[in-house]
mmCIF file of C-alpha atoms and ligand atoms in Angstrom:
data_model
loop_
_atom_site.group_PDB
_atom_site.id
_atom_site.type_symbol
_atom_site.label_atom_id
_atom_site.label_comp_id
_atom_site.label_asym_id
_atom_site.label_seq_id
_atom_site.Cartn_x
_atom_site.Cartn_y
_atom_site.Cartn_z
ATOM 1 C CA UNK A 1 -21.575 -1.007 -1.608
ATOM 2 C CA UNK A 2 -22.113 0.635 1.792
ATOM 3 C CA UNK A 3 -20.020 3.366 3.511
ATOM 4 C CA UNK A 4 -16.368 2.320 4.059
ATOM 5 C CA UNK A 5 -15.249 0.938 7.399
ATOM 6 C CA UNK A 6 -13.231 3.598 9.219
ATOM 7 C CA UNK A 7 -11.969 3.074 12.764
ATOM 8 C CA UNK A 8 -11.668 5.741 15.507
ATOM 9 C CA UNK A 9 -8.084 6.491 14.435
ATOM 10 C CA UNK A 10 -9.139 7.156 10.823
ATOM 11 C CA UNK A 11 -7.691 3.889 9.571
ATOM 12 C CA UNK A 12 -9.714 2.390 6.710
ATOM 13 C CA UNK A 13 -10.334 -1.334 7.203
ATOM 14 C CA UNK A 14 -9.860 -3.037 3.852
ATOM 15 C CA UNK A 15 -8.227 -6.314 4.843
ATOM 16 C CA UNK A 16 -9.869 -9.323 6.516
ATOM 17 C CA UNK A 17 -8.007 -12.366 7.770
ATOM 18 C CA UNK A 18 -10.110 -15.418 8.400
ATOM 19 C CA UNK A 19 -9.022 -18.321 10.535
ATOM 20 C CA UNK A 20 -11.101 -21.175 9.107
ATOM 21 C CA UNK A 21 -10.012 -23.751 11.685
ATOM 22 C CA UNK A 22 -8.078 -23.756 14.950
ATOM 23 C CA UNK A 23 -6.730 -27.246 14.152
ATOM 24 C CA UNK A 24 -3.369 -27.995 12.644
ATOM 25 C CA UNK A 25 -1.234 -30.920 11.558
ATOM 26 C CA UNK A 26 1.826 -29.281 13.201
ATOM 27 C CA UNK A 27 2.472 -28.130 16.770
ATOM 28 C CA UNK A 28 5.049 -25.349 16.315
ATOM 29 C CA UNK A 29 6.760 -24.620 19.607
ATOM 30 C CA UNK A 30 6.162 -20.851 19.465
ATOM 31 C CA UNK A 31 2.519 -21.215 18.391
ATOM 32 C CA UNK A 32 0.983 -24.105 20.319
ATOM 33 C CA UNK A 33 1.581 -26.213 23.375
ATOM 34 C CA UNK A 34 2.086 -29.919 22.830
ATOM 35 C CA UNK A 35 -1.347 -30.801 24.156
ATOM 36 C CA UNK A 36 -3.914 -28.525 22.662
ATOM 37 C CA UNK A 37 -7.652 -28.733 23.171
ATOM 38 C CA UNK A 38 -9.436 -27.770 19.992
ATOM 39 C CA UNK A 39 -12.939 -26.445 19.549
ATOM 40 C CA UNK A 40 -15.751 -28.946 19.075
ATOM 41 C CA UNK A 41 -16.602 -29.013 15.363
ATOM 42 C CA UNK A 42 -20.190 -27.918 16.044
ATOM 43 C CA UNK A 43 -18.886 -24.542 17.264
ATOM 44 C CA UNK A 44 -17.436 -23.737 13.854
ATOM 45 C CA UNK A 45 -19.112 -21.549 11.288
ATOM 46 C CA UNK A 46 -20.188 -23.663 8.329
ATOM 47 C CA UNK A 47 -18.656 -22.897 4.950
ATOM 48 C CA UNK A 48 -21.960 -21.245 3.975
ATOM 49 C CA UNK A 49 -21.780 -19.044 7.074
ATOM 50 C CA UNK A 50 -18.148 -18.178 6.385
ATOM 51 C CA UNK A 51 -19.188 -17.214 2.864
ATOM 52 C CA UNK A 52 -21.928 -14.935 4.223
ATOM 53 C CA UNK A 53 -19.534 -13.337 6.707
ATOM 54 C CA UNK A 54 -16.801 -12.700 4.129
ATOM 55 C CA UNK A 55 -19.256 -11.476 1.501
ATOM 56 C CA UNK A 56 -20.680 -8.991 4.003
ATOM 57 C CA UNK A 57 -17.203 -7.643 4.788
ATOM 58 C CA UNK A 58 -16.468 -7.379 1.064
ATOM 59 C CA UNK A 59 -19.670 -5.427 0.554
ATOM 60 C CA UNK A 60 -18.474 -3.124 3.342
ATOM 61 C CA UNK A 61 -15.154 -2.365 1.676
ATOM 62 C CA UNK A 62 -12.788 -5.263 2.341
ATOM 63 C CA UNK A 63 -10.557 -5.650 -0.734
ATOM 64 C CA UNK A 64 -8.156 -8.295 0.433
ATOM 65 C CA UNK A 65 -9.011 -11.618 2.034
ATOM 66 C CA UNK A 66 -6.412 -13.900 3.583
ATOM 67 C CA UNK A 67 -7.385 -17.399 4.689
ATOM 68 C CA UNK A 68 -5.423 -18.727 7.625
ATOM 69 C CA UNK A 69 -5.771 -20.876 10.747
ATOM 70 C CA UNK A 70 -4.681 -23.188 12.382
ATOM 71 C CA UNK A 71 -3.774 -24.847 9.140
ATOM 72 C CA UNK A 72 -6.407 -23.720 6.636
ATOM 73 C CA UNK A 73 -5.804 -26.588 4.230
ATOM 74 C CA UNK A 74 -6.723 -29.241 6.824
ATOM 75 C CA UNK A 75 -10.303 -27.966 7.059
ATOM 76 C CA UNK A 76 -12.605 -30.339 5.234
ATOM 77 C CA UNK A 77 -13.903 -29.004 1.898
ATOM 78 C CA UNK A 78 -11.925 -25.789 2.201
ATOM 79 C CA UNK A 79 -11.389 -25.764 -1.542
ATOM 80 C CA UNK A 80 -15.138 -25.260 -2.018
ATOM 81 C CA UNK A 81 -14.817 -22.107 0.062
ATOM 82 C CA UNK A 82 -11.986 -20.758 -2.126
ATOM 83 C CA UNK A 83 -14.003 -21.612 -5.222
ATOM 84 C CA UNK A 84 -16.989 -19.695 -3.853
ATOM 85 C CA UNK A 85 -14.896 -16.672 -2.935
ATOM 86 C CA UNK A 86 -13.507 -16.474 -6.460
ATOM 87 C CA UNK A 87 -16.803 -14.895 -7.598
ATOM 88 C CA UNK A 88 -15.726 -11.754 -5.730
ATOM 89 C CA UNK A 89 -12.493 -11.710 -7.703
ATOM 90 C CA UNK A 90 -14.450 -12.143 -10.933
ATOM 91 C CA UNK A 91 -16.644 -9.165 -10.063
ATOM 92 C CA UNK A 92 -13.545 -7.131 -8.991
ATOM 93 C CA UNK A 93 -15.130 -6.504 -5.573
ATOM 94 C CA UNK A 94 -12.103 -8.298 -4.161
ATOM 95 C CA UNK A 95 -8.557 -7.450 -5.247
ATOM 96 C CA UNK A 96 -6.829 -10.420 -3.730
ATOM 97 C CA UNK A 97 -7.604 -13.836 -2.263
ATOM 98 C CA UNK A 98 -4.612 -15.374 -0.506
ATOM 99 C CA UNK A 99 -3.679 -17.828 2.185
ATOM 100 C CA UNK A 100 -1.074 -18.462 4.835
ATOM 101 C CA UNK A 101 -0.146 -22.112 5.180
ATOM 102 C CA UNK A 102 2.463 -24.382 6.669
ATOM 103 C CA UNK A 103 2.764 -25.951 3.210
ATOM 104 C CA UNK A 104 2.071 -29.534 4.268
ATOM 105 C CA UNK A 105 -0.977 -29.890 2.000
ATOM 106 C CA UNK A 106 0.133 -27.644 -0.849
ATOM 107 C CA UNK A 107 1.195 -30.447 -3.138
ATOM 108 C CA UNK A 108 -2.406 -31.614 -3.160
ATOM 109 C CA UNK A 109 -4.106 -28.210 -3.433
ATOM 110 C CA UNK A 110 -1.783 -25.939 -5.442
ATOM 111 C CA UNK A 111 -3.404 -26.401 -8.869
ATOM 112 C CA UNK A 112 -6.960 -25.987 -7.574
ATOM 113 C CA UNK A 113 -6.037 -22.915 -5.533
ATOM 114 C CA UNK A 114 -4.599 -21.286 -8.628
ATOM 115 C CA UNK A 115 -7.723 -22.202 -10.591
ATOM 116 C CA UNK A 116 -9.804 -20.514 -7.851
ATOM 117 C CA UNK A 117 -7.922 -17.255 -8.419
ATOM 118 C CA UNK A 118 -5.268 -17.457 -5.700
ATOM 119 C CA UNK A 119 -2.010 -15.956 -7.013
ATOM 120 C CA UNK A 120 0.161 -15.528 -3.929
ATOM 121 C CA UNK A 121 0.686 -17.810 -0.958
ATOM 122 C CA UNK A 122 2.611 -17.251 2.260
ATOM 123 C CA UNK A 123 4.365 -20.389 3.456
ATOM 124 C CA UNK A 124 5.744 -20.503 6.983
ATOM 125 C CA UNK A 125 9.177 -22.071 7.117
ATOM 126 C CA UNK A 126 11.713 -21.392 9.860
ATOM 127 C CA UNK A 127 14.528 -23.775 8.967
ATOM 128 C CA UNK A 128 15.922 -25.779 6.051
ATOM 129 C CA UNK A 129 17.295 -28.519 8.259
ATOM 130 C CA UNK A 130 15.217 -31.728 8.490
ATOM 131 C CA UNK A 131 15.939 -32.420 12.143
ATOM 132 C CA UNK A 132 15.412 -28.822 13.253
ATOM 133 C CA UNK A 133 12.191 -28.662 11.264
ATOM 134 C CA UNK A 134 10.898 -31.762 13.045
ATOM 135 C CA UNK A 135 11.876 -30.188 16.357
ATOM 136 C CA UNK A 136 10.279 -26.773 15.830
ATOM 137 C CA UNK A 137 7.037 -28.093 14.305
ATOM 138 C CA UNK A 138 6.986 -31.179 16.586
ATOM 139 C CA UNK A 139 4.873 -33.073 14.004
ATOM 140 C CA UNK A 140 6.034 -31.736 10.639
ATOM 141 C CA UNK A 141 8.217 -33.255 7.922
ATOM 142 C CA UNK A 142 10.346 -30.890 5.859
ATOM 143 C CA UNK A 143 10.405 -32.851 2.540
ATOM 144 C CA UNK A 144 6.607 -32.760 2.387
ATOM 145 C CA UNK A 145 6.632 -28.966 2.750
ATOM 146 C CA UNK A 146 9.384 -28.563 0.156
ATOM 147 C CA UNK A 147 7.378 -30.666 -2.303
ATOM 148 C CA UNK A 148 4.378 -28.447 -1.579
ATOM 149 C CA UNK A 149 6.360 -25.291 -2.301
ATOM 150 C CA UNK A 150 7.632 -26.727 -5.558
ATOM 151 C CA UNK A 151 4.136 -27.778 -6.617
ATOM 152 C CA UNK A 152 2.841 -24.312 -5.809
ATOM 153 C CA UNK A 153 5.519 -22.658 -7.932
ATOM 154 C CA UNK A 154 4.830 -25.099 -10.759
ATOM 155 C CA UNK A 155 1.143 -24.168 -10.543
ATOM 156 C CA UNK A 156 2.052 -20.499 -11.012
ATOM 157 C CA UNK A 157 1.616 -19.355 -7.414
ATOM 158 C CA UNK A 158 4.001 -16.689 -6.131
ATOM 159 C CA UNK A 159 5.498 -17.781 -2.812
ATOM 160 C CA UNK A 160 6.554 -15.685 0.130
ATOM 161 C CA UNK A 161 8.364 -17.467 2.912
ATOM 162 C CA UNK A 162 7.616 -16.294 6.447
ATOM 163 C CA UNK A 163 10.234 -17.261 9.000
ATOM 164 C CA UNK A 164 9.877 -16.592 12.710
ATOM 165 C CA UNK A 165 13.233 -15.350 14.032
ATOM 166 C CA UNK A 166 14.082 -17.667 16.920
ATOM 167 C CA UNK A 167 16.998 -17.140 19.249
ATOM 168 C CA UNK A 168 19.473 -19.990 19.220
ATOM 169 C CA UNK A 169 17.401 -21.829 16.634
ATOM 170 C CA UNK A 170 17.671 -20.270 13.188
ATOM 171 C CA UNK A 171 20.251 -17.547 13.859
ATOM 172 C CA UNK A 172 22.842 -19.715 12.125
ATOM 173 C CA UNK A 173 20.605 -20.144 9.064
ATOM 174 C CA UNK A 174 20.075 -16.489 8.285
ATOM 175 C CA UNK A 175 22.176 -16.502 5.113
ATOM 176 C CA UNK A 176 21.073 -19.999 4.073
ATOM 177 C CA UNK A 177 17.436 -18.892 4.168
ATOM 178 C CA UNK A 178 18.225 -15.708 2.238
ATOM 179 C CA UNK A 179 20.222 -17.590 -0.412
ATOM 180 C CA UNK A 180 17.677 -20.385 -0.697
ATOM 181 C CA UNK A 181 14.791 -17.967 -1.256
ATOM 182 C CA UNK A 182 16.882 -15.869 -3.652
ATOM 183 C CA UNK A 183 17.802 -18.861 -5.792
ATOM 184 C CA UNK A 184 14.117 -19.835 -6.099
ATOM 185 C CA UNK A 185 12.770 -16.336 -6.706
ATOM 186 C CA UNK A 186 10.760 -16.330 -3.498
ATOM 187 C CA UNK A 187 10.267 -13.350 -1.196
ATOM 188 C CA UNK A 188 11.312 -13.715 2.415
ATOM 189 C CA UNK A 189 9.979 -12.025 5.526
ATOM 190 C CA UNK A 190 11.170 -12.454 9.086
ATOM 191 C CA UNK A 191 8.763 -12.142 12.029
ATOM 192 C CA UNK A 192 9.438 -11.384 15.685
ATOM 193 C CA UNK A 193 7.885 -13.909 18.027
ATOM 194 C CA UNK A 194 4.844 -12.513 19.817
ATOM 195 C CA UNK A 195 3.647 -13.403 23.330
ATOM 196 C CA UNK A 196 0.421 -15.229 22.506
ATOM 197 C CA UNK A 197 -1.026 -18.168 24.403
ATOM 198 C CA UNK A 198 0.354 -20.588 26.946
ATOM 199 C CA UNK A 199 3.170 -22.713 25.518
ATOM 200 C CA UNK A 200 3.615 -25.200 28.328
ATOM 201 C CA UNK A 201 7.300 -25.377 29.182
ATOM 202 C CA UNK A 202 8.587 -23.184 26.331
ATOM 203 C CA UNK A 203 10.235 -19.935 27.416
ATOM 204 C CA UNK A 204 8.779 -17.130 25.302
ATOM 205 C CA UNK A 205 11.383 -14.478 26.082
ATOM 206 C CA UNK A 206 14.105 -17.069 25.455
ATOM 207 C CA UNK A 207 12.712 -17.604 21.924
ATOM 208 C CA UNK A 208 12.871 -13.931 21.044
ATOM 209 C CA UNK A 209 15.458 -12.798 18.500
ATOM 210 C CA UNK A 210 15.087 -9.049 17.836
ATOM 211 C CA UNK A 211 14.983 -8.198 14.143
ATOM 212 C CA UNK A 212 17.145 -5.146 14.785
ATOM 213 C CA UNK A 213 19.905 -7.667 15.550
ATOM 214 C CA UNK A 214 19.028 -9.886 12.573
ATOM 215 C CA UNK A 215 19.147 -6.852 10.310
ATOM 216 C CA UNK A 216 22.567 -5.834 11.630
ATOM 217 C CA UNK A 217 23.870 -9.323 10.837
ATOM 218 C CA UNK A 218 22.417 -9.154 7.346
ATOM 219 C CA UNK A 219 24.261 -5.861 6.867
ATOM 220 C CA UNK A 220 27.573 -7.623 7.579
ATOM 221 C CA UNK A 221 27.255 -9.377 4.216
ATOM 222 C CA UNK A 222 24.905 -7.228 2.136
ATOM 223 C CA UNK A 223 24.395 -3.518 1.468
ATOM 224 C CA UNK A 224 20.840 -2.831 2.606
ATOM 225 C CA UNK A 225 18.659 -0.127 1.102
ATOM 226 C CA UNK A 226 15.437 0.713 2.923
ATOM 227 C CA UNK A 227 12.482 0.601 0.588
ATOM 228 C CA UNK A 228 9.755 3.123 1.178
ATOM 229 C CA UNK A 229 6.998 1.049 -0.397
ATOM 230 C CA UNK A 230 4.646 -0.815 1.897
ATOM 231 C CA UNK A 231 2.282 -3.543 0.819
ATOM 232 C CA UNK A 232 -0.429 -2.275 3.142
ATOM 233 C CA UNK A 233 0.785 -4.702 5.782
ATOM 234 C CA UNK A 234 3.091 -4.377 8.751
ATOM 235 C CA UNK A 235 6.248 -5.483 6.923
ATOM 236 C CA UNK A 236 9.050 -3.064 6.114
ATOM 237 C CA UNK A 237 11.379 -4.034 3.302
ATOM 238 C CA UNK A 238 15.033 -3.693 2.404
ATOM 239 C CA UNK A 239 16.758 -4.489 -0.874
ATOM 240 C CA UNK A 240 19.976 -6.484 -0.793
ATOM 241 C CA UNK A 241 21.990 -4.538 -3.357
ATOM 242 C CA UNK A 242 24.289 -7.459 -4.206
ATOM 243 C CA UNK A 243 21.418 -9.739 -5.293
ATOM 244 C CA UNK A 244 18.453 -7.416 -5.817
ATOM 245 C CA UNK A 245 16.381 -9.501 -3.388
ATOM 246 C CA UNK A 246 13.840 -7.952 -1.066
ATOM 247 C CA UNK A 247 13.690 -8.995 2.552
ATOM 248 C CA UNK A 248 10.824 -8.020 4.852
ATOM 249 C CA UNK A 249 10.727 -7.478 8.596
ATOM 250 C CA UNK A 250 7.633 -7.731 10.785
ATOM 251 C CA UNK A 251 8.657 -6.124 14.033
ATOM 252 C CA UNK A 252 5.827 -5.907 16.551
ATOM 253 C CA UNK A 253 8.386 -5.728 19.373
ATOM 254 C CA UNK A 254 11.239 -3.549 18.139
ATOM 255 C CA UNK A 255 9.094 -1.278 16.001
ATOM 256 C CA UNK A 256 5.391 -1.011 16.508
ATOM 257 C CA UNK A 257 3.537 -0.665 13.198
ATOM 258 C CA UNK A 258 -0.023 -0.234 14.484
ATOM 259 C CA UNK A 259 -0.491 3.283 13.144
ATOM 260 C CA UNK A 260 -1.046 1.900 9.643
ATOM 261 C CA UNK A 261 -3.090 -1.161 10.614
ATOM 262 C CA UNK A 262 -5.805 -1.792 8.024
ATOM 263 C CA UNK A 263 -6.979 -5.231 9.146
ATOM 264 C CA UNK A 264 -9.289 -7.199 11.398
ATOM 265 C CA UNK A 265 -9.416 -10.926 12.091
ATOM 266 C CA UNK A 266 -12.350 -13.317 12.095
ATOM 267 C CA UNK A 267 -12.084 -16.664 13.881
ATOM 268 C CA UNK A 268 -13.685 -19.927 12.803
ATOM 269 C CA UNK A 269 -16.444 -19.416 15.391
ATOM 270 C CA UNK A 270 -17.295 -15.926 14.205
ATOM 271 C CA UNK A 271 -15.424 -13.844 16.770
ATOM 272 C CA UNK A 272 -14.024 -10.646 15.328
ATOM 273 C CA UNK A 273 -10.725 -9.512 16.815
ATOM 274 C CA UNK A 274 -10.005 -5.895 16.030
ATOM 275 C CA UNK A 275 -6.363 -6.254 17.175
ATOM 276 C CA UNK A 276 -4.100 -9.307 17.240
ATOM 277 C CA UNK A 277 -2.609 -8.130 20.524
ATOM 278 C CA UNK A 278 -5.719 -7.292 22.565
ATOM 279 C CA UNK A 279 -8.409 -9.414 24.197
ATOM 280 C CA UNK A 280 -11.443 -7.450 23.036
ATOM 281 C CA UNK A 281 -13.610 -9.145 20.426
ATOM 282 C CA UNK A 282 -17.102 -8.960 18.978
ATOM 283 C CA UNK A 283 -19.352 -11.977 18.475
ATOM 284 C CA UNK A 284 -20.583 -11.895 14.881
ATOM 285 C CA UNK A 285 -22.006 -15.409 14.895
ATOM 286 C CA UNK A 286 -25.016 -14.398 16.989
ATOM 287 C CA UNK A 287 -26.322 -11.679 14.627
ATOM 288 C CA UNK A 288 -25.505 -13.893 11.638
ATOM 289 C CA UNK A 289 -27.494 -16.860 12.962
ATOM 290 C CA UNK A 290 -30.326 -14.852 14.480
ATOM 291 C CA UNK A 291 -31.116 -13.226 11.129
ATOM 292 C CA UNK A 292 -30.823 -15.781 8.343
ATOM 293 C CA UNK A 293 -32.708 -13.544 5.898
ATOM 294 C CA UNK A 294 -31.083 -10.179 6.546
ATOM 295 C CA UNK A 295 -27.454 -9.072 6.749
ATOM 296 C CA UNK A 296 -28.371 -5.670 8.216
ATOM 297 C CA UNK A 297 -27.896 -6.723 11.876
ATOM 298 C CA UNK A 298 -24.541 -8.317 10.984
ATOM 299 C CA UNK A 299 -23.430 -5.143 9.206
ATOM 300 C CA UNK A 300 -24.470 -3.146 12.228
ATOM 301 C CA UNK A 301 -22.460 -5.431 14.561
ATOM 302 C CA UNK A 302 -19.409 -5.098 12.281
ATOM 303 C CA UNK A 303 -19.612 -1.299 12.295
ATOM 304 C CA UNK A 304 -19.938 -1.206 16.070
ATOM 305 C CA UNK A 305 -16.929 -3.531 16.403
ATOM 306 C CA UNK A 306 -14.728 -1.451 14.087
ATOM 307 C CA UNK A 307 -15.578 1.522 16.213
ATOM 308 C CA UNK A 308 -13.874 -0.242 19.124
ATOM 309 C CA UNK A 309 -10.648 -1.004 17.232
ATOM 310 C CA UNK A 310 -7.863 -0.096 19.657
ATOM 311 C CA UNK A 311 -4.840 2.005 18.800
ATOM 312 C CA UNK A 312 -2.453 -0.927 19.012
ATOM 313 C CA UNK A 313 -1.009 -3.858 20.915
ATOM 314 C CA UNK A 314 1.087 -3.705 24.100
ATOM 315 C CA UNK A 315 3.605 -6.523 23.426
ATOM 316 C CA UNK A 316 6.874 -5.801 25.226
ATOM 317 C CA UNK A 317 9.843 -7.948 26.362
ATOM 318 C CA UNK A 318 12.019 -5.103 27.577
ATOM 319 C CA UNK A 319 11.627 -6.137 31.233
ATOM 320 C CA UNK A 320 12.730 -9.676 30.345
ATOM 321 C CA UNK A 321 9.168 -10.936 30.660
ATOM 322 C CA UNK A 322 6.409 -11.218 28.065
ATOM 323 C CA UNK A 323 4.391 -8.078 28.874
ATOM 324 C CA UNK A 324 1.219 -7.392 26.924
ATOM 325 C CA UNK A 325 0.688 -11.136 26.460
ATOM 326 C CA UNK A 326 -2.712 -12.244 25.195
ATOM 327 C CA UNK A 327 -4.263 -15.470 26.429
ATOM 328 C CA UNK A 328 -5.218 -17.018 23.096
ATOM 329 C CA UNK A 329 -2.816 -18.824 20.786
ATOM 330 C CA UNK A 330 -1.893 -17.407 17.397
ATOM 331 C CA UNK A 331 -3.721 -20.351 15.811
ATOM 332 C CA UNK A 332 -6.991 -19.121 17.336
ATOM 333 C CA UNK A 333 -6.933 -15.682 15.732
ATOM 334 C CA UNK A 334 -4.903 -16.601 12.669
ATOM 335 C CA UNK A 335 -1.426 -15.171 12.057
HETATM 336 N N1 SAM B 1 -0.661 -22.803 9.874
HETATM 337 C C1 SAM B 1 -0.410 -21.722 8.992
HETATM 338 C C2 SAM B 1 1.053 -21.361 8.994
HETATM 339 O O1 SAM B 1 1.781 -21.812 9.852
HETATM 340 O O2 SAM B 1 1.423 -20.598 8.111
HETATM 341 C C3 SAM B 1 -1.252 -20.498 9.258
HETATM 342 C C4 SAM B 1 -1.486 -20.092 10.677
HETATM 343 S S1 SAM B 1 -0.040 -19.617 11.589
HETATM 344 C C5 SAM B 1 -0.755 -19.221 13.165
HETATM 345 C C6 SAM B 1 0.333 -18.061 10.843
HETATM 346 C C7 SAM B 1 1.698 -17.486 11.103
HETATM 347 O O3 SAM B 1 1.794 -17.156 12.465
HETATM 348 C C8 SAM B 1 2.851 -18.405 10.786
HETATM 349 O O4 SAM B 1 3.739 -17.741 9.917
HETATM 350 C C9 SAM B 1 3.506 -18.628 12.125
HETATM 351 O O5 SAM B 1 4.895 -18.780 12.004
HETATM 352 C C10 SAM B 1 3.136 -17.387 12.861
HETATM 353 N N2 SAM B 1 3.153 -17.486 14.314
HETATM 354 C C11 SAM B 1 2.563 -18.415 15.091
HETATM 355 N N3 SAM B 1 2.756 -18.140 16.398
HETATM 356 C C12 SAM B 1 3.486 -16.996 16.441
HETATM 357 C C13 SAM B 1 3.988 -16.174 17.499
HETATM 358 N N4 SAM B 1 3.780 -16.482 18.770
HETATM 359 N N5 SAM B 1 4.686 -15.073 17.154
HETATM 360 C C14 SAM B 1 4.898 -14.729 15.862
HETATM 361 N N6 SAM B 1 4.436 -15.450 14.836
HETATM 362 C C15 SAM B 1 3.741 -16.579 15.109
HETATM 363 FE FE1 SF4 B 2 0.155 -24.894 12.951
HETATM 364 FE FE2 SF4 B 2 0.848 -22.641 11.718
HETATM 365 FE FE3 SF4 B 2 0.689 -22.744 14.403
HETATM 366 FE FE4 SF4 B 2 2.633 -24.047 13.196
HETATM 367 S S1 SF4 B 2 2.325 -21.829 13.178
HETATM 368 S S2 SF4 B 2 1.317 -24.864 14.833
HETATM 369 S S3 SF4 B 2 1.701 -24.691 11.356
HETATM 370 S S4 SF4 B 2 -0.981 -22.969 13.017
#
């Protein structure tokens, strides 16, 4: 184990998110435009290279690894990658191996993911209505996702539902989503929509539903108690006293949470983004490929990158326009 990764603001970096593909079987309206151009497959890190990257980060103090995308479960042979990473769980170098998924392939993969040591999965789901689901994902089918969630629970995976709060879209489903998750013993977190990537004709500011407003509506039916515990991530939690459920809020717009940021993000081509909301990145593929027999240059590149980690993002809609927007889509960096 080498010296821990500490950024210029004294934040220890212990969490790596890895986008293993930029491709997806959905085209969510807040995430992608209808016509996306994806990276040529030859640009991607191989599974062996991804293993080397992640293992290097783990050696440097990363304790939690989240696999994301694009849709991680559409990458060919991705299960092999999970199976390889499980050796770091066995050795206790890694505390947690998780993934964020749209759920479309979970029915197929749930049992094998559990066998590889995955215990918790975040599933993105913004509506429980078939027609609205088809509309927001453009290509998705709700029953397939619901079957995936059920299979995951049957396999022993703990599910957290992530719902993007969307103005005029799921405002009317707030209590349905809360009740549905509560009745299935699933955690629920709402996310504010962030200005990332060109969406074609979609109006980003028009999609934005502030979680301060969502929270106030929740308080009309439930007594909310703020919980002080944090899971190391950006979410803040409340307990609904009437049901005992916990609901999380990820509020990059109404409440910036960057001061406690412990994470960096690796793309499927080996770019390291030190902040989701900034353009700066470090190319880790070059030192990885140039030195097949030594990880020292890669470690050096990682340390230099962490030293450039910015204080935070600049997302802001207060002037009724998406200020602080970054050019890449969320699917590029991984949510
Ligand atoms: N395909 C997987 C999924 O949907 O869970 C993983 C990748 S997706 C980019 C990760 C998360 O980012 C999802 O929960 C999605 O809802 C969220 N997301 C995508 N675009 C977003 C945006 N512009 N603002 C906020 N969240 C976004
Ligand atoms: Fe695909 Fe996830 Fe983006 Fe939806 S949010 S288009 S499922 S990557």
